[in-house]
Coordinates of C-alpha atoms and ligand atoms in Angstrom, one line a residue:
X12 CA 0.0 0.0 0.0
X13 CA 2.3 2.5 1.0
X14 CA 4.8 1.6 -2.1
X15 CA 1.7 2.2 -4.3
X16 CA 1.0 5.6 -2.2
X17 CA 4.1 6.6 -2.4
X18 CA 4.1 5.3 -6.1
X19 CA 1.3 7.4 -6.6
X20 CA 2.5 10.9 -4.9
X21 CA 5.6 10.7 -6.9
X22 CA 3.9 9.8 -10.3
X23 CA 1.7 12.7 -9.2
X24 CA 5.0 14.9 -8.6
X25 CA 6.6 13.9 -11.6
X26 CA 3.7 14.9 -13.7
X27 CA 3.2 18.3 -12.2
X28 CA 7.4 19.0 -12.1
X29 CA 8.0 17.6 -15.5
X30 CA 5.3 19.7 -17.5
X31 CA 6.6 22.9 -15.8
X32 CA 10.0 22.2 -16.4
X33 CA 9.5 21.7 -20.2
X34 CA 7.6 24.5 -19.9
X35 CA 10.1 26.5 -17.8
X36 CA 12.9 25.7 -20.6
X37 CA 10.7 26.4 -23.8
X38 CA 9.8 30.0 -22.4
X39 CA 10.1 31.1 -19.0
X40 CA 7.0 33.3 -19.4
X41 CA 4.3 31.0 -19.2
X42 CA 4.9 29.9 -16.0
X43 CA 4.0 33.6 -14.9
X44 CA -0.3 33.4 -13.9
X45 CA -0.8 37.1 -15.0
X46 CA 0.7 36.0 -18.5
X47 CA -1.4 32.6 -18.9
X48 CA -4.2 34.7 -18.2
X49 CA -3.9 37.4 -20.6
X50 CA -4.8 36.0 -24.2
X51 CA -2.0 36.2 -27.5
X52 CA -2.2 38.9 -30.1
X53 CA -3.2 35.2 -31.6
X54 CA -6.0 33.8 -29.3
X55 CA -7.9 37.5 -29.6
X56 CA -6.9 37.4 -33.7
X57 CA -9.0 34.3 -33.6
X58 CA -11.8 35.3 -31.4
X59 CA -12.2 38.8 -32.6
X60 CA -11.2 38.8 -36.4
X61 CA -11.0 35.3 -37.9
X62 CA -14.7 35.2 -38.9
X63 CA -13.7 38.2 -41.6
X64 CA -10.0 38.2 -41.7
X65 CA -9.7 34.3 -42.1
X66 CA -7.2 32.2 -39.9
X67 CA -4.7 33.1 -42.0
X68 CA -5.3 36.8 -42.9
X69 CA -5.9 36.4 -46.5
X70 CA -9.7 36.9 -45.8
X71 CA -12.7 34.8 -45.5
X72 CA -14.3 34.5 -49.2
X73 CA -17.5 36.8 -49.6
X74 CA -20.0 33.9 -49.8
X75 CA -19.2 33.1 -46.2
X76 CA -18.7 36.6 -44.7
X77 CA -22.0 37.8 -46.4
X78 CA -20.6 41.1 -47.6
X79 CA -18.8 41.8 -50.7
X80 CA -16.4 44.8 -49.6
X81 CA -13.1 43.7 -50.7
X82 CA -11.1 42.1 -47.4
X83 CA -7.4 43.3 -46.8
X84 CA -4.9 40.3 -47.9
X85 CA -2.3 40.8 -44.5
X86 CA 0.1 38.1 -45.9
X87 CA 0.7 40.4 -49.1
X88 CA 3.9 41.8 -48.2
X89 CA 3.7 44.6 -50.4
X90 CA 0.7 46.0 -48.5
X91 CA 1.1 44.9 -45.1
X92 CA 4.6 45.9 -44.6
X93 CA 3.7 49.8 -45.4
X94 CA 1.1 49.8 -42.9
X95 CA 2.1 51.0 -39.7
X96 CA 0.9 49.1 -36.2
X97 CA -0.1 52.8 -34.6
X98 CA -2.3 53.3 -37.9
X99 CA -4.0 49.6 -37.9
X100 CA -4.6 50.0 -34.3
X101 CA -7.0 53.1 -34.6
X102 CA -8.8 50.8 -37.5
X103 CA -9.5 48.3 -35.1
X104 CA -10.7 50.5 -32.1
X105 CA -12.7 53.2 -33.9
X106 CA -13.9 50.9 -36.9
X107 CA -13.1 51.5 -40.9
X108 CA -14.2 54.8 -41.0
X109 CA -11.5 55.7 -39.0
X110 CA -9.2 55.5 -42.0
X111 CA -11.8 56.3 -44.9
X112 CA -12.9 52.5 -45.3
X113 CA -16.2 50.5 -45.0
X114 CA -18.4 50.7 -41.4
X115 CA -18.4 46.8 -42.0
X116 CA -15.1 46.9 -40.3
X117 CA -16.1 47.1 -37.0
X118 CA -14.8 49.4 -33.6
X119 CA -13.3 47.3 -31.1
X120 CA -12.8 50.1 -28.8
X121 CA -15.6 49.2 -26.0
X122 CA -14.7 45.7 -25.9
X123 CA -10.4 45.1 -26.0
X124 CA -7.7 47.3 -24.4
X125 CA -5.0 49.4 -26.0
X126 CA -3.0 46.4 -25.2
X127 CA -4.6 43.7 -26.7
X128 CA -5.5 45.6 -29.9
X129 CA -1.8 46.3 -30.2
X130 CA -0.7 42.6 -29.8
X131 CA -3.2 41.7 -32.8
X132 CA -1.9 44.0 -34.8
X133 CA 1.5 42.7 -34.2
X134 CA 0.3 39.3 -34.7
X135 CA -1.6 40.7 -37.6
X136 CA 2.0 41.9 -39.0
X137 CA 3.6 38.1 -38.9
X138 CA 1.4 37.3 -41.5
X139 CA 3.7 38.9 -44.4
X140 CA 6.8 37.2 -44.9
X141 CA 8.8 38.3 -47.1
X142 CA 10.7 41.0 -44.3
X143 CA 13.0 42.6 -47.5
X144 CA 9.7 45.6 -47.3
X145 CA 10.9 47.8 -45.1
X146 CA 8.4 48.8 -41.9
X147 CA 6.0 51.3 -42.8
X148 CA 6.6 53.2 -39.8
X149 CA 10.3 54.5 -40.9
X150 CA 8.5 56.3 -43.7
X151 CA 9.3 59.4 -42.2
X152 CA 7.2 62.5 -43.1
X153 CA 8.6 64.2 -46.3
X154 CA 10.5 67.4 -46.0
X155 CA 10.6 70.1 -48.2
X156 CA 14.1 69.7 -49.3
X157 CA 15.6 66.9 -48.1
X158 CA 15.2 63.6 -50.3
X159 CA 13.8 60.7 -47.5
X160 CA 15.1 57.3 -47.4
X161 CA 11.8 55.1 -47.7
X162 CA 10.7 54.1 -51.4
X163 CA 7.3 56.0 -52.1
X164 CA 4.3 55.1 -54.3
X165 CA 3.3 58.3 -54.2
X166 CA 2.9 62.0 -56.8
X167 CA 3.4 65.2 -55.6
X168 CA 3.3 68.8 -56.9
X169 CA 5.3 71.0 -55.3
X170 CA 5.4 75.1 -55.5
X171 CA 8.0 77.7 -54.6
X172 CA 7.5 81.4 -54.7
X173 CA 10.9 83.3 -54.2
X174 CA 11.0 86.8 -53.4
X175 CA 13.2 88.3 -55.7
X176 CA 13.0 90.9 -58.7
X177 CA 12.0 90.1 -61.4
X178 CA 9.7 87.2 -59.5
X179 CA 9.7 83.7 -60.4
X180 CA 7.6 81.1 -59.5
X181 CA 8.9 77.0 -59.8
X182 CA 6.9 74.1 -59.7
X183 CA 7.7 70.4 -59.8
X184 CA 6.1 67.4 -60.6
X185 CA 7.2 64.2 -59.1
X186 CA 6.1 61.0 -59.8
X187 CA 7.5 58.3 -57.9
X188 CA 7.2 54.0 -58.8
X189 CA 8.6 51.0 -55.9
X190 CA 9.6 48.5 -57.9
X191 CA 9.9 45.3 -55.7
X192 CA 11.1 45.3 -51.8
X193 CA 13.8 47.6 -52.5
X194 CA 14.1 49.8 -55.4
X195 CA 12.3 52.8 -56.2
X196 CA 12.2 55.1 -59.9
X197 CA 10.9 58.8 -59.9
X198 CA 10.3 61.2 -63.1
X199 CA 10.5 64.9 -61.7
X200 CA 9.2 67.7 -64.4
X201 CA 9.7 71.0 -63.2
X202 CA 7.9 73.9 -64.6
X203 CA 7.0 77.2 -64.2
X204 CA 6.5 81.0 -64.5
X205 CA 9.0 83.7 -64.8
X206 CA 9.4 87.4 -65.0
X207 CA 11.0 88.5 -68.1
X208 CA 10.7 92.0 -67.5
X209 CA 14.1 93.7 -68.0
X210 CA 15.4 96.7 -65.4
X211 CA 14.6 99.2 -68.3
X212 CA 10.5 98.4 -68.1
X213 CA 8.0 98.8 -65.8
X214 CA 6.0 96.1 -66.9
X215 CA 5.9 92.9 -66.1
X216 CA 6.0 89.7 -68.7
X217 CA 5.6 86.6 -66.7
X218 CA 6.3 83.6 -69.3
X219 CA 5.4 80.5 -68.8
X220 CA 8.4 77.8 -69.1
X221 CA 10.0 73.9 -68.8
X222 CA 13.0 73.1 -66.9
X223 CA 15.2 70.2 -66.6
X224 CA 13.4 67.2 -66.5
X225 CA 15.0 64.6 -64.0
X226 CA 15.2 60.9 -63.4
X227 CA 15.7 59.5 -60.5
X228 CA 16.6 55.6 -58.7
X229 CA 16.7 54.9 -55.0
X230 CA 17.4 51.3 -53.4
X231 CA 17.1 50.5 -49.8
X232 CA 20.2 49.3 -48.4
X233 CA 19.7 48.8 -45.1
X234 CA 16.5 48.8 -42.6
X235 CA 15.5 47.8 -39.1
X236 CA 12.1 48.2 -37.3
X237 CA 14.3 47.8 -34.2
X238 CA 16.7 49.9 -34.3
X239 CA 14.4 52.6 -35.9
X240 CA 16.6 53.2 -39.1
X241 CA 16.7 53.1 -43.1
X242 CA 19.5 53.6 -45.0
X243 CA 19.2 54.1 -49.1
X244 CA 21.7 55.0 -51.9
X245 CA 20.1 57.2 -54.9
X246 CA 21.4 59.0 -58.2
X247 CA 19.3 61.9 -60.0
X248 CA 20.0 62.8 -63.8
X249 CA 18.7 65.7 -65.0
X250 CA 18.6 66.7 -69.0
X251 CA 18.8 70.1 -70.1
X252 CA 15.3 70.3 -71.6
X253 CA 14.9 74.1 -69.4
X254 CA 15.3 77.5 -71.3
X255 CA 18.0 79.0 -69.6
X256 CA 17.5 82.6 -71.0
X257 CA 14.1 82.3 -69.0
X258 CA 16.0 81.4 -66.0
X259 CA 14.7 77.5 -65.9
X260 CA 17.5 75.0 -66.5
X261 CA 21.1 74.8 -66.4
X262 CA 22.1 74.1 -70.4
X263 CA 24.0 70.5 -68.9
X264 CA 23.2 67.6 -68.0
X265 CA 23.3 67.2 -63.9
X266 CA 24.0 64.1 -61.9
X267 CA 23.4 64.0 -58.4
X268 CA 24.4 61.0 -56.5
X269 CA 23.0 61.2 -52.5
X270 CA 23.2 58.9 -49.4
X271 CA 19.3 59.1 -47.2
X272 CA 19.2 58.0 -43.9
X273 CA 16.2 58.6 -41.6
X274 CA 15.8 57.4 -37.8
X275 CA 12.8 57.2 -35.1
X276 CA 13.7 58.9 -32.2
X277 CA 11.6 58.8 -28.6
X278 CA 8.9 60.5 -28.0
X279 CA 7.6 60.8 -31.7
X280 CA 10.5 62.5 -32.8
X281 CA 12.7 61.9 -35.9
X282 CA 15.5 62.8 -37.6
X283 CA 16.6 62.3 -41.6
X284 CA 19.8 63.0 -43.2
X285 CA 20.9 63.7 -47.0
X286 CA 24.5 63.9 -48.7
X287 CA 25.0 64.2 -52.1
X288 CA 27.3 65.4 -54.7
X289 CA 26.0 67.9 -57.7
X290 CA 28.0 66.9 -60.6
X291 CA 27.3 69.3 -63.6
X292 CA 28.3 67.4 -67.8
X293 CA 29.6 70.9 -68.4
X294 CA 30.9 72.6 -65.4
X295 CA 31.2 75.9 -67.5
X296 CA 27.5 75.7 -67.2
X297 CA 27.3 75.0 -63.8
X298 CA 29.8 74.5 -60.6
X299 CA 30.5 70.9 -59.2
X300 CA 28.8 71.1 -55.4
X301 CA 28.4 69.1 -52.6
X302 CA 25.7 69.2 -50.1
X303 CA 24.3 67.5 -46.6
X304 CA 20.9 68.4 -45.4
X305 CA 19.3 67.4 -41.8
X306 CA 15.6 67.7 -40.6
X307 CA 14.8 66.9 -36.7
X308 CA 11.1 66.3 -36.7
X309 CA 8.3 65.7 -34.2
X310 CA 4.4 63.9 -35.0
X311 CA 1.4 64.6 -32.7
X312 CA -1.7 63.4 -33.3
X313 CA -5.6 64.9 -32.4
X314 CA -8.6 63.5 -32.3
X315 CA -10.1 59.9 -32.1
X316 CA -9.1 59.2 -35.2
X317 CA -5.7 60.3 -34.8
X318 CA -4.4 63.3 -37.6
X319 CA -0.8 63.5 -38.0
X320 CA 0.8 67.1 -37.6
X321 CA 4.5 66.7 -38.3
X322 CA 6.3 69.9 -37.3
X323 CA 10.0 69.9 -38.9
X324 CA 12.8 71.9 -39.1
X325 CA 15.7 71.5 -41.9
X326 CA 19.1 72.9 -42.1
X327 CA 20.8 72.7 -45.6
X328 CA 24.2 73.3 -46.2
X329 CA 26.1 73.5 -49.9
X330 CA 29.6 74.3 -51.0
X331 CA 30.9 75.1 -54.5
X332 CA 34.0 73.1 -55.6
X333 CA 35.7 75.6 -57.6
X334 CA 34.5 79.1 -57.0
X335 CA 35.7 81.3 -53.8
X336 CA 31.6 81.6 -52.9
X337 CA 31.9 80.5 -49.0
X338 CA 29.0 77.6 -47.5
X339 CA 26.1 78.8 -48.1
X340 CA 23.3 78.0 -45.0
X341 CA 19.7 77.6 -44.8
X342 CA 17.1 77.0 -42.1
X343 CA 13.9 75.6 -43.5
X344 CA 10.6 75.7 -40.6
X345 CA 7.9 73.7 -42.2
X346 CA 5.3 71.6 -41.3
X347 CA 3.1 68.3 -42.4
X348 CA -0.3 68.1 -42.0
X349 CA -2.4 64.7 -43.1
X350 CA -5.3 66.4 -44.9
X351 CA -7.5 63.4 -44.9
X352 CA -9.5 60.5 -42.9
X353 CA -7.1 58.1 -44.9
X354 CA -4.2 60.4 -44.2
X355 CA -2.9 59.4 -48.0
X356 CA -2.9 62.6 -49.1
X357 CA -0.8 65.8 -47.0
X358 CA 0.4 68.6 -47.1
X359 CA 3.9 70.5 -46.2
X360 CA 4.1 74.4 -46.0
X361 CA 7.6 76.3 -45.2
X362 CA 10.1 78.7 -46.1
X363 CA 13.5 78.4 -46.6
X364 CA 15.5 81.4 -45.3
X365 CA 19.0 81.9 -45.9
X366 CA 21.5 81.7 -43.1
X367 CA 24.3 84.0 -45.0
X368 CA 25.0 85.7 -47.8
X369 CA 21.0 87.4 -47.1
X370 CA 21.6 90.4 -49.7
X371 CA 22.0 88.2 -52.7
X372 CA 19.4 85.2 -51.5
X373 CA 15.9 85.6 -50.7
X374 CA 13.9 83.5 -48.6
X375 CA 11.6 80.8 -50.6
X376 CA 8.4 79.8 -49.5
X377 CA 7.4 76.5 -50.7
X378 CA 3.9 74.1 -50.4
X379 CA 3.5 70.9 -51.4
X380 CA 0.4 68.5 -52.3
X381 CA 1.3 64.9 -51.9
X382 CA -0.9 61.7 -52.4
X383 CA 0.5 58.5 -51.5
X384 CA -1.6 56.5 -54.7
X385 CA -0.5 53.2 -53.3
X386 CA -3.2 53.8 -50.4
X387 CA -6.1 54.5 -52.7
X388 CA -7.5 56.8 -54.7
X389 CA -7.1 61.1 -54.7
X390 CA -10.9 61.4 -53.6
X391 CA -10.7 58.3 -51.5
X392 CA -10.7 58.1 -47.7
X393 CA -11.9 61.8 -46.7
Ligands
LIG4 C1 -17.3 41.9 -39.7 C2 -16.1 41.6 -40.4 C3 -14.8 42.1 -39.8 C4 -14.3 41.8 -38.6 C5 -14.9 40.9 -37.5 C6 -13.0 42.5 -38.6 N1 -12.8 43.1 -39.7 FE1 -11.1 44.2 -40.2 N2 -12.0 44.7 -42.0 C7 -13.2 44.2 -42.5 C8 -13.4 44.8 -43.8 C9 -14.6 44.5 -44.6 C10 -12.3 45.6 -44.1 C11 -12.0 46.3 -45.4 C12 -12.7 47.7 -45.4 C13 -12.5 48.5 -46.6 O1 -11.6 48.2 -47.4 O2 -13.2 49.5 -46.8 C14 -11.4 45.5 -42.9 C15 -10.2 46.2 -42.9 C16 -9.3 46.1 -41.8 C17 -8.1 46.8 -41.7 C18 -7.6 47.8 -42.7 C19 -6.5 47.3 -43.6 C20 -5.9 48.4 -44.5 O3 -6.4 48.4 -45.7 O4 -5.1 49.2 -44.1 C21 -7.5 46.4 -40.6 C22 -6.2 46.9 -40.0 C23 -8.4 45.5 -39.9 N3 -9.5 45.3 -40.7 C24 -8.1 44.9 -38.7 C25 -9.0 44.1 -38.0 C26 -8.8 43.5 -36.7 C27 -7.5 43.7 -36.0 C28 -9.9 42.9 -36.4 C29 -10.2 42.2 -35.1 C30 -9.9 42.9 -33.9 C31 -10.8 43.0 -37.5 N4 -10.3 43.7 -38.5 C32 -12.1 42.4 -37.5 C33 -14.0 43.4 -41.8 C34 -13.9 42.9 -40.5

């Protein structure tokens, strides 16, 4: 009897000890109560989204959902990797309209924490692969001048009035293409109005012109959701298709080869970097030139459905090769506002002063419209 007791206690033992020693190796955590208790990003996946999103995020087919709104495909890497867990968070607790999209998607605000709705979204976020897409959350907020480091989907138009006599006003058109995980192609068309008044008149005569149409490629070469950090090499060609006698274009071809890095900092702050050379065909036409530009940024956001603001400020610095003209210094204040529920289209406002040299150079001020096509339509999501 008592070897069978006995027998019995330390079977018992052994299969209480064992279990929570495998346990104990495989992952520590578990054997914490608080941590049993609270569900996986996983377990409240599958109680809470499953029945749309299907168990494997691809999306449970319309016949069985019962609706025909087109469901999100998370194990796309293309799309899911661009999406930032702050932005898919504020889908799930305030519903689709939150970001411009169907009311089928439903609020889980009332019914899961902050917590839990971030640990889906991370879960959500395992579903896409292939990790050569860098994390949408180091595409930093686009500065006026300085060329970010995160491949865009995206078309802006961009205007800069500069104060000067006779007055001038340049535009730019930039259309930009990723091509897979990495790579990224732009067109840039630059247009615009100038006075061609001369000294001798009074009157104005503002003449519409072209200017150097550029190309552009960018390829990732380094990024880490953990360390906060993207690093890309780029090159920029520009053709002399401007008029230079109406002050647009610089009668040579231009290559500009850059270095972007861009880094999350705490607190919702950021800071991006540029370097580049200016390398002028001709340099009769215009001077070799190096450059290195640096913005320190900082997001808030209002409102339930969360608006980004993205106050910046840039510093710019250039230096001729050749010539005797010392640095030249400029302070850029600008800020980004998201203009829509979808926050896919935004705008930048600023000025860039000069730091030196004030008598010849006149402040710029300079707006830009931007929509990020990749996230929907222009008229979509407001
Ligand atoms: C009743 C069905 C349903 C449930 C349940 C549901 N969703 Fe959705 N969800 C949708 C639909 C439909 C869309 C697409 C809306 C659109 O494109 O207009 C969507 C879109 C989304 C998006 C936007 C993706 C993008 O395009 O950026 C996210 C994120 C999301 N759901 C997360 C969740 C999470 C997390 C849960 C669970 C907590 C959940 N959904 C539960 C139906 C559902």
């Amino acid at each position: 009897m008592i070897r069978h007791d006995e027998a019995n206690q330390a079977a018992l033992r052994t299969s209480r000890i064992l279990p929570a020693l495998l346990v104990f190796l495989l992952g520590g955590a578990n054997l914490c109560p608080a941590a049993a208790e609270t569900p996986s990003g996983r377990d409240l996946y599958r109680q809470n989204c499953m029945a749309c999103h299907g168990v494997d995020g691809t999306g449970a087919p319309a016949s069985m959902v019962g609706f025909d709104v087109p469901l999100p495909d998370f194990t796309d890497s293309s799309f899911a990797s661009r999406e930032t867990a702050g932005d898919w968070v504020v889908v799930a607790r305030e519903g689709g309209p939150a970001r411009g999209f169907s009311e089928i998607m439903p609020a889980f605000g009332d019914a899961l924490t902050e917590t839990e709705l971030l640990a889906i979204v991370n879960y959500v976020h395992t579903f896409y692969t292939d990790k050569r897409w860098a994390r949408g959350e180091l595409n930093l907020p686009r500065a006026l001048v300085t060329t970010k480091a995160f491949p865009e989907d995206e078309l802006v138009l961009s205007t800069g009035y500069r104060h000067e006599d006779p007055g001038k006003l340049s535009n730019k058109v930039i259309y930009e293409r990723r091509l897979g995980p990495h790579n990224q192609v732009e067109l840039i068309v630059p247009f615009g109005w100038a006075d061609q008044s001369s000294a001798a008149t009074n009157d104005t005569d503002w003449q519409s012109s072209i200017g150097d149409v550029g190309l552009a490629f960018k390829r990732v070469m380094f990024h880490s959701l953990e360390t906060g950090s993207i690093v890309s090499l780029g090159a920029e060609v520009f053709a002399p298709t401007g008029d230079k006698d109406r002050r647009f274009g610089s009668d040579t071809t231009v290559f500009e080869p850059y270095l972007a890095y861009g880094q999350l900092l705490p607190l919702e702050c950021f800071f991006q970097a540029q370097t580049g050379f200016i390398v002028p065909c001709d340099s009769q036409e215009r001077e070799d030139e190096v450059f290195w530009r640096g913005v320190l940024g900082h997001s808030f956001f209002t409102g339930a459905y969360e608006r980004a603001w993205s106050p910046m400020v840039e510093i710019l610095g250039s230096k001729k090769f050749t010539s005797r003209v010392r640095t030249q210094w400029d302070i850029v204040p600008q800020i980004q506002i998201n203009l829509n529920t979808r926050q896919h289209v935004r705008l930048g406002v600023g000025a860039r002063i000069p730091l030196n040299d004030k008598d010849t150079r006149k402040p710029e001020y300079i707006v830009y419209l931007l929509w990020d096509w990749f996230d929907g339509g222009f008229f979509e999501g407001w």
